[in-house]
mmCIF file of N, CA and C in Angstrom:
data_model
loop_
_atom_site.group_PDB
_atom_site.id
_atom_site.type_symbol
_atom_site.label_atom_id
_atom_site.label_comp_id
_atom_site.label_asym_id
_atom_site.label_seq_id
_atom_site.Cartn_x
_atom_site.Cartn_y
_atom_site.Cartn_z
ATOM 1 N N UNK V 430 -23.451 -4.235 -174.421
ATOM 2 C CA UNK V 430 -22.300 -4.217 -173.543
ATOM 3 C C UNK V 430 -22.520 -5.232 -172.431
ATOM 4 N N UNK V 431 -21.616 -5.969 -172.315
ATOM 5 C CA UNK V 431 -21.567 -6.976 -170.859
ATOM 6 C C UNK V 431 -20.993 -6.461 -169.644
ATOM 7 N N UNK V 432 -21.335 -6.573 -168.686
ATOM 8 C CA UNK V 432 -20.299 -6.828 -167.693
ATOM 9 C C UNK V 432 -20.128 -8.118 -166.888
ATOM 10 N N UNK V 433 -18.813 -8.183 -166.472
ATOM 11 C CA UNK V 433 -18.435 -9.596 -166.135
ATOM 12 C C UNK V 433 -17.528 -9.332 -164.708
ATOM 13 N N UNK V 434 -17.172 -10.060 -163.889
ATOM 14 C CA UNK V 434 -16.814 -10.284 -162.077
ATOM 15 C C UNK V 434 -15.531 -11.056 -162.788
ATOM 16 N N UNK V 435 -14.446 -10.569 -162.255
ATOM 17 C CA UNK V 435 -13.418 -11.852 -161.853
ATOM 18 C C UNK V 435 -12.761 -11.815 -160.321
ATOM 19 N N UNK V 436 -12.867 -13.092 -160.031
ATOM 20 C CA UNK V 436 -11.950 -12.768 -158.516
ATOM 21 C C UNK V 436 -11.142 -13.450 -158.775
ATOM 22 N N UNK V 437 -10.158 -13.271 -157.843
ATOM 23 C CA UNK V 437 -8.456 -13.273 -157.669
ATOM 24 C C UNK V 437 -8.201 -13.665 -156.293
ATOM 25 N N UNK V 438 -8.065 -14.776 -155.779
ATOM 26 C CA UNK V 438 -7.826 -15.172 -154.325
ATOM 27 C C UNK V 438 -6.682 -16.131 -154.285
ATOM 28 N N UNK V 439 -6.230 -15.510 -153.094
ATOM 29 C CA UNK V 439 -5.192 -16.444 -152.491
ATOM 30 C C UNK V 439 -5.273 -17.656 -151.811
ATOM 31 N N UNK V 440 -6.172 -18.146 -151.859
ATOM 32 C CA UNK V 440 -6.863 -19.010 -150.816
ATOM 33 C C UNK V 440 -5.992 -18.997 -149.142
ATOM 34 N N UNK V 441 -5.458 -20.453 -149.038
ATOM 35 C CA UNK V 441 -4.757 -20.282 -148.055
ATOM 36 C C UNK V 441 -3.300 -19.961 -147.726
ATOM 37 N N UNK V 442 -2.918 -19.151 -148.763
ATOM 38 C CA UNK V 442 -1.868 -19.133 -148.908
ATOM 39 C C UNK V 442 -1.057 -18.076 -147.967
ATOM 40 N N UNK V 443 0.447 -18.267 -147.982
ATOM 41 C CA UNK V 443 0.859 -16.972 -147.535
ATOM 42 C C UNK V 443 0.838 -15.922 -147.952
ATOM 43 N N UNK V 444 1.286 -14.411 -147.030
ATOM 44 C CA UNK V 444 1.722 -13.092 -147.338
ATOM 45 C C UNK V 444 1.895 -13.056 -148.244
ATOM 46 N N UNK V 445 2.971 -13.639 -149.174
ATOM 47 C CA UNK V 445 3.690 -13.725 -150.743
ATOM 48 C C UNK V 445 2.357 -13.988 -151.750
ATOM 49 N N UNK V 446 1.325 -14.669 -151.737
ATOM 50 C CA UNK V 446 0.485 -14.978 -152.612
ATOM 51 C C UNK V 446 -0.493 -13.925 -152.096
ATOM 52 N N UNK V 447 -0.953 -13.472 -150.782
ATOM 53 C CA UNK V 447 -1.317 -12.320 -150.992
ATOM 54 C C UNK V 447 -0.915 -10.700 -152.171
ATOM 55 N N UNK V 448 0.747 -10.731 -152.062
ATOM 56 C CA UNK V 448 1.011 -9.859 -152.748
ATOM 57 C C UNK V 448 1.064 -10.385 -154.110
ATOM 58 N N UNK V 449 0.860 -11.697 -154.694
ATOM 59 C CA UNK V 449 0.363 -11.428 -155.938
ATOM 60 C C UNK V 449 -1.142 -11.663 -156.336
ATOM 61 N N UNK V 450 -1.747 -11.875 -155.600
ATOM 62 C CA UNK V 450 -3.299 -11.444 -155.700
ATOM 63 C C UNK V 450 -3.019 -9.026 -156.290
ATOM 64 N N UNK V 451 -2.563 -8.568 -154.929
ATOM 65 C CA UNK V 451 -2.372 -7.300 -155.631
ATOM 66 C C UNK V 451 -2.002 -6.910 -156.466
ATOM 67 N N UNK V 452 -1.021 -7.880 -157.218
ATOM 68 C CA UNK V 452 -0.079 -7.834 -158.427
ATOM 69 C C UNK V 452 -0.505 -8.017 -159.547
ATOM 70 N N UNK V 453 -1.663 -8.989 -159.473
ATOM 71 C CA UNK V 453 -2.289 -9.489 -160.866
ATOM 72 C C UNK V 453 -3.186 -8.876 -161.117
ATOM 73 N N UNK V 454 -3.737 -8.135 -160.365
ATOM 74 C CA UNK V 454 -5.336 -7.445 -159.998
ATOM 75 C C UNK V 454 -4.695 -6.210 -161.053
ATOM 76 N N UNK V 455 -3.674 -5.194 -161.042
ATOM 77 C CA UNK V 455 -3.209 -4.318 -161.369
ATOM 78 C C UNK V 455 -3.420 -4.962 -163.026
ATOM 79 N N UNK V 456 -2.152 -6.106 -163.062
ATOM 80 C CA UNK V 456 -1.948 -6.460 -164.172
ATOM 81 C C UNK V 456 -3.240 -6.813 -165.032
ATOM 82 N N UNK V 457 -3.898 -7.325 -164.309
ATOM 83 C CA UNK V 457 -5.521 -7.713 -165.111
ATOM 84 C C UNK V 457 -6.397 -6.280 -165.663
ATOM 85 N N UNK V 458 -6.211 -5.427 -165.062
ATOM 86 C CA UNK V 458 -7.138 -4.174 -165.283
ATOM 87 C C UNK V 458 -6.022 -3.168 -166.478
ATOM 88 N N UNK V 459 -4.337 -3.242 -166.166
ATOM 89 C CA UNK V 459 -4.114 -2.627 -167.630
ATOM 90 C C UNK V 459 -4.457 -3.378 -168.669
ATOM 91 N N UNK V 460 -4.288 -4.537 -168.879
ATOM 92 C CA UNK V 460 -4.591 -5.678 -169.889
ATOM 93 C C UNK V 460 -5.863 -5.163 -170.288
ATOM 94 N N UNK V 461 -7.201 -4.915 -169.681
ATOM 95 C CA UNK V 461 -8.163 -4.841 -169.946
ATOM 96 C C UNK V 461 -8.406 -3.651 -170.554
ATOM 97 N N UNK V 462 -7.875 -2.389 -169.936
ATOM 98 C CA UNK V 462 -7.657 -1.725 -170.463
ATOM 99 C C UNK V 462 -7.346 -1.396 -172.195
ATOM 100 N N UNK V 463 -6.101 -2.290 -171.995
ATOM 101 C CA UNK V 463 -4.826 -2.104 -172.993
ATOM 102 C C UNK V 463 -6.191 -2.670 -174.353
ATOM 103 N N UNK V 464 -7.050 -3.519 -173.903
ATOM 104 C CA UNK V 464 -7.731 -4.241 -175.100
ATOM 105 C C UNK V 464 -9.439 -3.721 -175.347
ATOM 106 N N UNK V 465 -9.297 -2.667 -174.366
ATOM 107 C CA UNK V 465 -10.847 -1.301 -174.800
ATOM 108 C C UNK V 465 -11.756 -2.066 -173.719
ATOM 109 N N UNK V 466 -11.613 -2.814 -172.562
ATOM 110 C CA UNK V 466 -11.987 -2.646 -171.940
ATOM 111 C C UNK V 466 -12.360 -1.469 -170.728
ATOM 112 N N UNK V 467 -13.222 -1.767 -170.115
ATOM 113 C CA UNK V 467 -13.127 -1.167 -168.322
ATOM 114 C C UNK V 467 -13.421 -1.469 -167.612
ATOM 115 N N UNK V 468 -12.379 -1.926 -167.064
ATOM 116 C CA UNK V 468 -11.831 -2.412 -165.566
ATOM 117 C C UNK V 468 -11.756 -1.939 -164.416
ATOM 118 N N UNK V 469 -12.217 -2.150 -163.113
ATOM 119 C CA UNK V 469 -11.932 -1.754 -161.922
ATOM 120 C C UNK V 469 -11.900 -2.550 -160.377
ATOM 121 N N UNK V 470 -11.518 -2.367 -159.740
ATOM 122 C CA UNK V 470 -11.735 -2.903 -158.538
ATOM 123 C C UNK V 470 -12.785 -2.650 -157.585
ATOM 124 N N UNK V 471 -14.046 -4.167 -157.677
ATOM 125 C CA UNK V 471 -14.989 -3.804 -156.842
ATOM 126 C C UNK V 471 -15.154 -3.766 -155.244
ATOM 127 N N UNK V 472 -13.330 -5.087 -154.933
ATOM 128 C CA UNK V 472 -13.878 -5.357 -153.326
ATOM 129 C C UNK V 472 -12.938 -5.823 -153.327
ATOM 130 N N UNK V 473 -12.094 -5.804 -151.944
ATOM 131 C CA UNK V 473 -10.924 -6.531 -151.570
ATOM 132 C C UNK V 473 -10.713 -6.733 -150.382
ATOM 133 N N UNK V 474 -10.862 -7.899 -150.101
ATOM 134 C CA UNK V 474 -10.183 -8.178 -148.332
ATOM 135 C C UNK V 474 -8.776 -8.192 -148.181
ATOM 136 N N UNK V 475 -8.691 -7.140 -147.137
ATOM 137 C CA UNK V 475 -6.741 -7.109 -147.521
ATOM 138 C C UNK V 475 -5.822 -8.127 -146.848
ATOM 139 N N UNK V 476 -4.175 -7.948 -146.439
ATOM 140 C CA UNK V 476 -4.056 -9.292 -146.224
ATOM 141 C C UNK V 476 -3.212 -8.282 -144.725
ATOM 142 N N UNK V 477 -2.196 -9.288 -144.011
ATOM 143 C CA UNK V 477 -2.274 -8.382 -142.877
ATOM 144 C C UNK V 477 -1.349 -7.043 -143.039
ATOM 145 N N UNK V 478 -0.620 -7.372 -144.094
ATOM 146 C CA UNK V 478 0.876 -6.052 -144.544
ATOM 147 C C UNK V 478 -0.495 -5.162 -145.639
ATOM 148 N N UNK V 479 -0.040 -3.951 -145.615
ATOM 149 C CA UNK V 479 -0.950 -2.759 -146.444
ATOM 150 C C UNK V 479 -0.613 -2.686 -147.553
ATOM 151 N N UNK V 480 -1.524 -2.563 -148.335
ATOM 152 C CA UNK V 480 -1.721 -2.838 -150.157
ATOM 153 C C UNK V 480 -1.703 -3.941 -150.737
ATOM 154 N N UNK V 481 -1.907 -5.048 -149.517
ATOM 155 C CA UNK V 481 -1.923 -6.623 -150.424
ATOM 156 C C UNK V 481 -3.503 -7.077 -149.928
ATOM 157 N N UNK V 482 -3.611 -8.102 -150.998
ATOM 158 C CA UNK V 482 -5.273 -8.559 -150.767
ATOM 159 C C UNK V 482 -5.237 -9.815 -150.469
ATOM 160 N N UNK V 483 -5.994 -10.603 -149.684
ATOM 161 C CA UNK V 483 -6.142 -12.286 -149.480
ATOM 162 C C UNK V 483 -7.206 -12.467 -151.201
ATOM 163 N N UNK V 484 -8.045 -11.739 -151.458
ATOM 164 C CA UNK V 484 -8.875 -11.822 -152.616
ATOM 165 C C UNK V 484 -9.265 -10.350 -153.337
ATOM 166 N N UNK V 485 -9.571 -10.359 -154.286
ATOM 167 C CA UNK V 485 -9.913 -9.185 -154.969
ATOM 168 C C UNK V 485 -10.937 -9.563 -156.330
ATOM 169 N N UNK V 486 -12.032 -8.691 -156.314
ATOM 170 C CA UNK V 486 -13.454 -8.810 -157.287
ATOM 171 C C UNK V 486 -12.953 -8.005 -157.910
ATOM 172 N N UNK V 487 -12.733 -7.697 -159.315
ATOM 173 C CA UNK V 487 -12.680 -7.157 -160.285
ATOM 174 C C UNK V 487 -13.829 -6.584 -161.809
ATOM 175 N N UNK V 488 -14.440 -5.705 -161.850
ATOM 176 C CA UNK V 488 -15.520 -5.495 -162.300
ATOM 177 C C UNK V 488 -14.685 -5.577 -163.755
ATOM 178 N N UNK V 489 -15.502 -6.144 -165.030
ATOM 179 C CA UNK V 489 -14.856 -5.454 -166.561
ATOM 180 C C UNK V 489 -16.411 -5.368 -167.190
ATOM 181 N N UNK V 490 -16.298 -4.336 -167.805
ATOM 182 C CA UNK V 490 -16.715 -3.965 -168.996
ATOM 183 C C UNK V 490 -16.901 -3.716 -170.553
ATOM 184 N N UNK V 491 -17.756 -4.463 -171.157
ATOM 185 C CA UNK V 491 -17.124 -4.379 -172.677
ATOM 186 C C UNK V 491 -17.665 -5.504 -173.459
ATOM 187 N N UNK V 492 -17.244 -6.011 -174.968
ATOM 188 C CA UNK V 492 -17.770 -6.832 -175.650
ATOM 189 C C UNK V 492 -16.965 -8.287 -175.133
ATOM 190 N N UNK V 493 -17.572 -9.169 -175.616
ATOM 191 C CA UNK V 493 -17.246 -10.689 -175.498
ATOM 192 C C UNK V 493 -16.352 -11.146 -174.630
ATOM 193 N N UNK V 494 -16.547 -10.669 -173.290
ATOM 194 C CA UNK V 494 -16.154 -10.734 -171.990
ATOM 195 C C UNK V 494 -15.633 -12.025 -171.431
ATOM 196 N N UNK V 495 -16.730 -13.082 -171.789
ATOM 197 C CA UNK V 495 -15.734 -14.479 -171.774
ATOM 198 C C UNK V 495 -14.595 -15.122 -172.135
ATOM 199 N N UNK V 496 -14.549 -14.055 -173.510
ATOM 200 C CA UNK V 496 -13.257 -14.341 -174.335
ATOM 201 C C UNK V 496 -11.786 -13.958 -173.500
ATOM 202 N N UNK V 497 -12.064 -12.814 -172.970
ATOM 203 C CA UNK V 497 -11.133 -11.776 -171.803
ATOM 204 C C UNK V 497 -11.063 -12.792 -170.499
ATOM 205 N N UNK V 498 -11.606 -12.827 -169.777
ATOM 206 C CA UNK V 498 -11.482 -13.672 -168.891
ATOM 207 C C UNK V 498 -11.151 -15.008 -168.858
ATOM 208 N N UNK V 499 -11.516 -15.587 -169.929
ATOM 209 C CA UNK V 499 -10.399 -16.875 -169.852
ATOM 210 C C UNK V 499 -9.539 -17.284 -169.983
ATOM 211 N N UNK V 500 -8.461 -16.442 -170.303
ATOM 212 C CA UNK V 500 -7.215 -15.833 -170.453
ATOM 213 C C UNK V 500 -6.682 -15.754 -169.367
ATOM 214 N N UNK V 501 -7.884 -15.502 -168.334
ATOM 215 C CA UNK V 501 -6.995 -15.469 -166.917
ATOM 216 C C UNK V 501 -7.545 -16.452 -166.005
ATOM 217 N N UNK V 502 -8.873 -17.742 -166.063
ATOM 218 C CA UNK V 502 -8.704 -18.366 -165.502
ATOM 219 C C UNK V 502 -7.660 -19.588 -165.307
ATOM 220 N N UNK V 503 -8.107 -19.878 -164.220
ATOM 221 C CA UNK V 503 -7.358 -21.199 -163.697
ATOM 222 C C UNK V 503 -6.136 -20.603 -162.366
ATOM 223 N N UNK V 504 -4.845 -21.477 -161.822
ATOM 224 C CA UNK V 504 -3.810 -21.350 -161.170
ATOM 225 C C UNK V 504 -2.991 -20.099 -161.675
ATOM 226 N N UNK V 505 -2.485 -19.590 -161.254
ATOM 227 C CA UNK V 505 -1.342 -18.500 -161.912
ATOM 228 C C UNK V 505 -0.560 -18.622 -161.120
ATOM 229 N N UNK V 506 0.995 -18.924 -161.423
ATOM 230 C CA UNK V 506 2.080 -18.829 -160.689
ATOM 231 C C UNK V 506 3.190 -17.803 -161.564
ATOM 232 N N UNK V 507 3.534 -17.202 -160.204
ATOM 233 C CA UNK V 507 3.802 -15.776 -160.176
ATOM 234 C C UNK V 507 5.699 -15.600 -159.709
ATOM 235 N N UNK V 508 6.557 -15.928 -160.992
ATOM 236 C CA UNK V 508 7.966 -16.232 -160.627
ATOM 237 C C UNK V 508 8.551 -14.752 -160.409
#
């Protein structure tokens, strides 16, 4: 079994990219889920409105973990 880190940051962005840092974080952990992973949230600096994150660490668990996660690197824009 592996485990693998993904973070999710907004860099400098606004409020709005804060709330999809929270948005994807969700979406990343059913996905992981959905595919026999386990997923959770290890750490999040929040942003200044409540329940949004400037960044978020995401713990997964499970087989061929690289394969899962690169699926979600790179930019994500969030229409």
């Amino acid at each position: 079994m592996m485990i693998g880190w993904l973070q999710i940051t907004s860099g400098r962005g606004p409020e709005e990219c804060c709330w999809v840092v929270a948005q994807l974080a969700k979406a990343i952990i059913n996905e992981a889920s959905a595919k026999g992973y386990k997923a959770h949230v290890l750490e999040t600096i929040p942003g200044i409105t409540p329940n949004i994150f400037k960044s978020a660490l995401i713990a997964i668990e499970g087989e061929n973990i690289p394969s899962f996660v690169s699926t979600w690197e790179g930019t994500i824009q969030w229409i």
